[in-house]
GROMACS .gro file of C-alpha atoms in nm:
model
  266
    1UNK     CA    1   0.364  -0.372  -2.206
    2UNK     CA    2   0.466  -0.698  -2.086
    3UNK     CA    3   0.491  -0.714  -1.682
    4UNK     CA    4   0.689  -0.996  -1.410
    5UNK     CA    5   0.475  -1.011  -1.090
    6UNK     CA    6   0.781  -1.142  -0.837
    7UNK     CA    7   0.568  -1.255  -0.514
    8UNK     CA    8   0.146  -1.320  -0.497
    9UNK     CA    9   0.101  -1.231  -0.156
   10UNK     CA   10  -0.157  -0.945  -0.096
   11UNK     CA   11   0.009  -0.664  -0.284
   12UNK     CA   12   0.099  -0.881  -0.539
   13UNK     CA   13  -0.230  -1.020  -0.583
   14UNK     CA   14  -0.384  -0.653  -0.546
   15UNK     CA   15  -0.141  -0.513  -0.866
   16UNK     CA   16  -0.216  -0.841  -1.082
   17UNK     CA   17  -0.623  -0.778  -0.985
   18UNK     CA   18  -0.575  -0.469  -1.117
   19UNK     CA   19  -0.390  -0.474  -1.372
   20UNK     CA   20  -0.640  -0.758  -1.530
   21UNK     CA   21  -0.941  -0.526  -1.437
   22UNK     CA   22  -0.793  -0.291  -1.658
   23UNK     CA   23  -0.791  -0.456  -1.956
   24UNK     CA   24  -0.541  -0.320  -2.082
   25UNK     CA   25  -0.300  -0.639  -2.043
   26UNK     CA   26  -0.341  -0.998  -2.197
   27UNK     CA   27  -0.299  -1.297  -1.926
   28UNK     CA   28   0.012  -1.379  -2.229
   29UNK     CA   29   0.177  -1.029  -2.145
   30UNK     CA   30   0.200  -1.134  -1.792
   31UNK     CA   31   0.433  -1.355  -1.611
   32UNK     CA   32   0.358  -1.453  -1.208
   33UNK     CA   33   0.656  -1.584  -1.011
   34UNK     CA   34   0.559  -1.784  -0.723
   35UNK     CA   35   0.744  -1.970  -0.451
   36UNK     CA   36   0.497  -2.285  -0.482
   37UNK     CA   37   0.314  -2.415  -0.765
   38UNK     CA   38   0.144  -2.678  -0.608
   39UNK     CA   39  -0.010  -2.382  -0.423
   40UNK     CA   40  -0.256  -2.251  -0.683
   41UNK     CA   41  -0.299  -2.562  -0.911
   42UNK     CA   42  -0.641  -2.577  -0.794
   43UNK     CA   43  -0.710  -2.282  -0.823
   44UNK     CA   44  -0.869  -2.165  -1.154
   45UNK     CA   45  -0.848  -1.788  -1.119
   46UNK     CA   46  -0.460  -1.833  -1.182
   47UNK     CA   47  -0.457  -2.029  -1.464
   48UNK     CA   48  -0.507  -1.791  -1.759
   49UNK     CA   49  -0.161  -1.615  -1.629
   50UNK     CA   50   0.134  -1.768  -1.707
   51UNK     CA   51   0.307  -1.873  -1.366
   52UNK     CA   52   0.648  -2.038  -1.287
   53UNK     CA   53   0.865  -2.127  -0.944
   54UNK     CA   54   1.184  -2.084  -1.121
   55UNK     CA   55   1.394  -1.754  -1.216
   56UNK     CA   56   1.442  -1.799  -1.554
   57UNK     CA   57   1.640  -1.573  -1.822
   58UNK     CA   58   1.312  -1.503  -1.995
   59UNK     CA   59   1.255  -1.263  -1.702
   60UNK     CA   60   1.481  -0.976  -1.866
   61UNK     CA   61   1.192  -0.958  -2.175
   62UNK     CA   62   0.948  -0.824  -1.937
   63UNK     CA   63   0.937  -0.403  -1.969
   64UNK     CA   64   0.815  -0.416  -1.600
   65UNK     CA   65   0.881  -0.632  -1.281
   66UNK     CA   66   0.722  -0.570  -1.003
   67UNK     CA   67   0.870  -0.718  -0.682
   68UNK     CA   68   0.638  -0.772  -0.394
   69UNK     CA   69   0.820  -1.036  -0.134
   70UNK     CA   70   0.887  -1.000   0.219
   71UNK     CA   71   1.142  -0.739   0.250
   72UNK     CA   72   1.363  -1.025   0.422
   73UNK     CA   73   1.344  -1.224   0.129
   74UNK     CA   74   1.489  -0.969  -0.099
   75UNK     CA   75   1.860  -1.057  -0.065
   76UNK     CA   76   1.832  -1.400  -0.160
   77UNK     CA   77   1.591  -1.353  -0.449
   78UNK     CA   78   1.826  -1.052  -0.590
   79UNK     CA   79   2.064  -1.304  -0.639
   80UNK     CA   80   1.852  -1.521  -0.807
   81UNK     CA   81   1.757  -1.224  -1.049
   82UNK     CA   82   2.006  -0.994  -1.080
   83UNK     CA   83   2.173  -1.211  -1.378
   84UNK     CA   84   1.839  -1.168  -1.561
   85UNK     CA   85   1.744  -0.756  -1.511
   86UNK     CA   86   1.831  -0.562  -1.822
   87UNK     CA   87   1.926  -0.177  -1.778
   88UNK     CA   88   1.606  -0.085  -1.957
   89UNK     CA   89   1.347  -0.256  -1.758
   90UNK     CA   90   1.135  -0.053  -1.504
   91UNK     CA   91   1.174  -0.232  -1.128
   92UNK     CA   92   0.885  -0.139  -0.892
   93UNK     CA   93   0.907  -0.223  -0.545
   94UNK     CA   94   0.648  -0.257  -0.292
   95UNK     CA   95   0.874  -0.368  -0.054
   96UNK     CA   96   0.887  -0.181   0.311
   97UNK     CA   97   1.195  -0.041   0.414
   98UNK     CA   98   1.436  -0.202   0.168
   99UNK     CA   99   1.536   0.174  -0.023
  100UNK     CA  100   1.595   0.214  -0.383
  101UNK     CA  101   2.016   0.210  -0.341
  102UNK     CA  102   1.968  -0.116  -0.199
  103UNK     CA  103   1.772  -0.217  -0.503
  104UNK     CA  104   2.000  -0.045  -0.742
  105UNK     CA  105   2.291  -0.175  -0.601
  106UNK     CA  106   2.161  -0.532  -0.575
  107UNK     CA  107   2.017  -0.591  -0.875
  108UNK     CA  108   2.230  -0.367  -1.052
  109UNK     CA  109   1.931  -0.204  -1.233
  110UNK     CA  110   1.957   0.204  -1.294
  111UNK     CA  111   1.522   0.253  -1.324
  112UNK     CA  112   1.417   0.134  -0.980
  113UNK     CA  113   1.085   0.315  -0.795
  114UNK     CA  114   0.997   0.242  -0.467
  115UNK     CA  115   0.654   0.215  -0.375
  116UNK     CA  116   0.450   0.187  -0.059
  117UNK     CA  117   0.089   0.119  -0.088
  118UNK     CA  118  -0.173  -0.008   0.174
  119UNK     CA  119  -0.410  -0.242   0.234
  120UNK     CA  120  -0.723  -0.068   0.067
  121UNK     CA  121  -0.554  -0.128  -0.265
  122UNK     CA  122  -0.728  -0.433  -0.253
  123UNK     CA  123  -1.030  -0.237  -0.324
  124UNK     CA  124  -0.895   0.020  -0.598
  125UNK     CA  125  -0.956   0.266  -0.275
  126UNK     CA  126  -0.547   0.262  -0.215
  127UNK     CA  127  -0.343   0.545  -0.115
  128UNK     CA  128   0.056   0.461  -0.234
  129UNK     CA  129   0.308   0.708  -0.222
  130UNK     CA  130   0.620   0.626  -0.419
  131UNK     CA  131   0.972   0.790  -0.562
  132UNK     CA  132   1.200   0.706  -0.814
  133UNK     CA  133   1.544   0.664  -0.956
  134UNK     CA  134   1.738   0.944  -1.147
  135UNK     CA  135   1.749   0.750  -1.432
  136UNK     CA  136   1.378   0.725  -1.459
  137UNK     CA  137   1.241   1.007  -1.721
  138UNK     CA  138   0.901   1.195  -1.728
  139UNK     CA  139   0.751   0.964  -1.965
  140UNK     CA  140   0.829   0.678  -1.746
  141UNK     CA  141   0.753   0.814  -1.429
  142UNK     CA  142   0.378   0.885  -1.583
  143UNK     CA  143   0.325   0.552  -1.705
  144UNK     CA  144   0.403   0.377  -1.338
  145UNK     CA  145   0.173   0.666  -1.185
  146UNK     CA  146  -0.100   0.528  -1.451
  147UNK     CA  147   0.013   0.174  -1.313
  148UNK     CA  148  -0.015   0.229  -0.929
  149UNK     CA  149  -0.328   0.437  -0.991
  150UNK     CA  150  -0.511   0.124  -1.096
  151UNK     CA  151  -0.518   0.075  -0.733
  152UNK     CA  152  -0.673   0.438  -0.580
  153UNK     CA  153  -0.418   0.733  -0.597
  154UNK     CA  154  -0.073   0.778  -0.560
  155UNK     CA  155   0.145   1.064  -0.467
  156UNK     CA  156   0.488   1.110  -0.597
  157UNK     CA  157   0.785   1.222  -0.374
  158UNK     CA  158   1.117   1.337  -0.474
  159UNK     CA  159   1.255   1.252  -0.108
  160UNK     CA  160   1.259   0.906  -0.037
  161UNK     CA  161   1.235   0.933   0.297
  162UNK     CA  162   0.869   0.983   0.255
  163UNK     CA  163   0.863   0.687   0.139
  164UNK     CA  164   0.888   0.533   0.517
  165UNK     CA  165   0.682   0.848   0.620
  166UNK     CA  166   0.409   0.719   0.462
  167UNK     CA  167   0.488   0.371   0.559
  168UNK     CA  168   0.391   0.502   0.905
  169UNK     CA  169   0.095   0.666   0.774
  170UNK     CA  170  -0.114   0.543   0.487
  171UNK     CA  171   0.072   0.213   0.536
  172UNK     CA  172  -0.022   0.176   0.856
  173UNK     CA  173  -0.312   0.402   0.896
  174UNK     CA  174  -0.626   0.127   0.806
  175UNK     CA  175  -0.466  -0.056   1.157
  176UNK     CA  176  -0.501   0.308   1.327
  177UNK     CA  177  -0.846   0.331   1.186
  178UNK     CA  178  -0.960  -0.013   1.290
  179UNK     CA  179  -0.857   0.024   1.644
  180UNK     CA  180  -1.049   0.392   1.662
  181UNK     CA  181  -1.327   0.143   1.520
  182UNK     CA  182  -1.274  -0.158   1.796
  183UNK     CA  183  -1.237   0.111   2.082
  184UNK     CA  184  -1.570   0.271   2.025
  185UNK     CA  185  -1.746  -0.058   1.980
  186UNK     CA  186  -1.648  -0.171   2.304
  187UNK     CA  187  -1.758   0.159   2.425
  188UNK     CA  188  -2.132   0.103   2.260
  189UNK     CA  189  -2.150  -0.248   2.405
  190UNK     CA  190  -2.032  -0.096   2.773
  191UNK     CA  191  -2.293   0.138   2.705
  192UNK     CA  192  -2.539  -0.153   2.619
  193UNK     CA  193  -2.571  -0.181   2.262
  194UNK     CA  194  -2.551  -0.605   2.183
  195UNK     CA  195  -2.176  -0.638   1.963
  196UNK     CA  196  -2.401  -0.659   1.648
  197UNK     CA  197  -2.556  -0.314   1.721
  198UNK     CA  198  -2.229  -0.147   1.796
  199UNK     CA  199  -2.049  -0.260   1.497
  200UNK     CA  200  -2.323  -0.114   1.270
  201UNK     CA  201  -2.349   0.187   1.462
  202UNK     CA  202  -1.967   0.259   1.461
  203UNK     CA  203  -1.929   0.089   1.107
  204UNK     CA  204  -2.169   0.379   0.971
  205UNK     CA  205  -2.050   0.642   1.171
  206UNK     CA  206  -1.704   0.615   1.046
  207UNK     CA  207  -1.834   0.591   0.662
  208UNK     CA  208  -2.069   0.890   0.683
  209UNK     CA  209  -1.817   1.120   0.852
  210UNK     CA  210  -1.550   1.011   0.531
  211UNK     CA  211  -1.856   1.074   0.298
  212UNK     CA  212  -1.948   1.407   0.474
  213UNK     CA  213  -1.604   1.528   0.487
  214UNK     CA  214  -1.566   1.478   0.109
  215UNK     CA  215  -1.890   1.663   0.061
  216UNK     CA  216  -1.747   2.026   0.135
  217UNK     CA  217  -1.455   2.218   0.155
  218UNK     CA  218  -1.423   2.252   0.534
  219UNK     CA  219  -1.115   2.186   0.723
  220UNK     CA  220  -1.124   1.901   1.013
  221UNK     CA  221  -1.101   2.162   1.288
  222UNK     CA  222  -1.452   2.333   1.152
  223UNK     CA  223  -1.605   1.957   1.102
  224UNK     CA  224  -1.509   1.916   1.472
  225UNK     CA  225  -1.724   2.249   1.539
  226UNK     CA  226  -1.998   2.185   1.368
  227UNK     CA  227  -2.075   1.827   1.608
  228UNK     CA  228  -1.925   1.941   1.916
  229UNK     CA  229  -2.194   2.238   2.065
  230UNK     CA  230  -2.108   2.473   2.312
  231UNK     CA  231  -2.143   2.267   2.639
  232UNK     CA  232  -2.286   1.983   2.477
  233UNK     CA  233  -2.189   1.628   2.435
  234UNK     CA  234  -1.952   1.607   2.203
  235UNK     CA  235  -1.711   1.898   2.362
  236UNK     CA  236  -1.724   1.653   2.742
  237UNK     CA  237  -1.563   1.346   2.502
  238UNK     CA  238  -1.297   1.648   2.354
  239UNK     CA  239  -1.212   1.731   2.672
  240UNK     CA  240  -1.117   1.396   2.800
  241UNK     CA  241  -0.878   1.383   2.445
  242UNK     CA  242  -0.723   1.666   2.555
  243UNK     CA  243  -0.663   1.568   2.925
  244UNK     CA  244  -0.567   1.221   2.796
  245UNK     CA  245  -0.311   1.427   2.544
  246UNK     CA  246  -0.514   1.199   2.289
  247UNK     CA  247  -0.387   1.353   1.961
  248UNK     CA  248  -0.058   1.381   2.136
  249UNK     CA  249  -0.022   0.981   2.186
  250UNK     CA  250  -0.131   0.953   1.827
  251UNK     CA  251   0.121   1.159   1.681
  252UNK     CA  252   0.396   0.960   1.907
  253UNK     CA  253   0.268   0.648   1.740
  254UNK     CA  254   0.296   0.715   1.424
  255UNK     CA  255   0.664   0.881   1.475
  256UNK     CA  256   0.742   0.512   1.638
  257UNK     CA  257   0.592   0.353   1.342
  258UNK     CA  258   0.839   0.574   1.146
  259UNK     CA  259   1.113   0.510   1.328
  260UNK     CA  260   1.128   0.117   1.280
  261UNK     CA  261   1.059   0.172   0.921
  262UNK     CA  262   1.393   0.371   0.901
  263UNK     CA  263   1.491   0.050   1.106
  264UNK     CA  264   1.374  -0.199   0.869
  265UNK     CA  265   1.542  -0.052   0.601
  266UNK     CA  266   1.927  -0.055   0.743
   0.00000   0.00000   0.00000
């Protein structure tokens, strides 16, 4: 399979990581389209991939392109491309908010998905959730699920508006997570602990309770029991989350985060 990498900012670099730690795909099988050269001629972890600045008619050989630029670049590079795209070829994009008729329509290209992974894809511990095209078959749609899972796991929706639900979500989420993370730092250092301490203590909190979760089939709600002891601690901080509407707030965020995702993609 012969893949066109359109775009080496994080998520592109995070597919092309993968995709090479696979080995399953020759550095001549790939093709890495780049805004600026100059950018990565020192750089010697590029150079075994073929790379290019210019849109070039060679880009229609390619079985897959994956397009992973700003979603506000997208119009002017669809242009550029759109003469190239063959109906055959398989478009992935990782692009938020910009919806597969938009991509059909643009780049006149039947097999689009539309994919939205996060930041911990950098890590093969992703979580992408990602739809598809009518014209995309079974045997397709199991080969990109191979190809995303390089990166962690993947769930496939049939509504594409879960597509920007999980924009607000998973996309989002690792921001979610690391402000949980800052808050109760500054907490620990309030409470005394030097910045050092606190990280460690929070950083290992929040990576046991994933681990311990993972470790037995209990729901969240019976987790939450087994810490928080009648009259204890744990059930004082609860209450405050409750009289704070905590959970509340959090589920108001994400629906905003939702909302401008619908935004972004009008």
């Amino acid at each position: 399979m012969k893949i066109a990498i359109i775009g080496l900012g994080n998520m592109g670099k995070t597919y092309l990581n993968s995709f090479w730690a696979t080995r399953f795909f020759q550095p001549e099988d790939m093709l890495l389209v780049v805004r600026d050269l100059k950018k990565y001629a020192d750089q010697s972890a590029w150079n075994r991939f073929p790379m290019t600045d210019q849109i070039q008619a060679n880009l229609g050989e390619y079985d897959l392109v994956l397009i992973a630029v700003k979603p506000q670049d997208f119009p002017a590079l669809a242009k550029q491309i759109q003469p190239f795209i063959k109906p055959q070829q398989l478009i992935v994009s990782v692009m938020a908010g910009v919806s597969l008729l938009q991509l059909q329509e643009q780049l006149q290209a039947p097999k689009v998905i539309r994919a939205m992974p996060n930041l911990p894809s950098q890590l093969g511990q992703g979580m992408t959730v990602f739809t598809a095209s009518a014209a995309i078959d079974r045997k397709e749609l199991f080969l990109i699920q191979n190809i995303i899972n390089t990166t962690g796991k993947s769930i496939f929706v049939e509504e594409e508006r879960l597509v920007d639900a999980a924009t607000a979500v998973s996309g989002s989420g690792p921001a979610y997570v690391f402000f949980l993370m800052q808050s109760l730092i500054e907490a620990a250092v309030k409470l005394g602990f030097k910045p050092s301490e606190a990280e460690l203590l929070v950083h290992q909190t929040f990576l046991g309770s994933i681990q311990l979760q993972n470790s037995q089939s209990l729901s969240l709600p019976e987790w939450i029991q087994k810490v928080a002891s009648k009259g204890g601690t744990t059930e004082q901080a609860l209450l405050v989350f409750e009289k704070e509407h905590t959970r509340e707030n959090l589920i108001k965020a994400v629906e905003a985060a939702y909302k401008r995702a619908c935004e972004l993609g009008k």
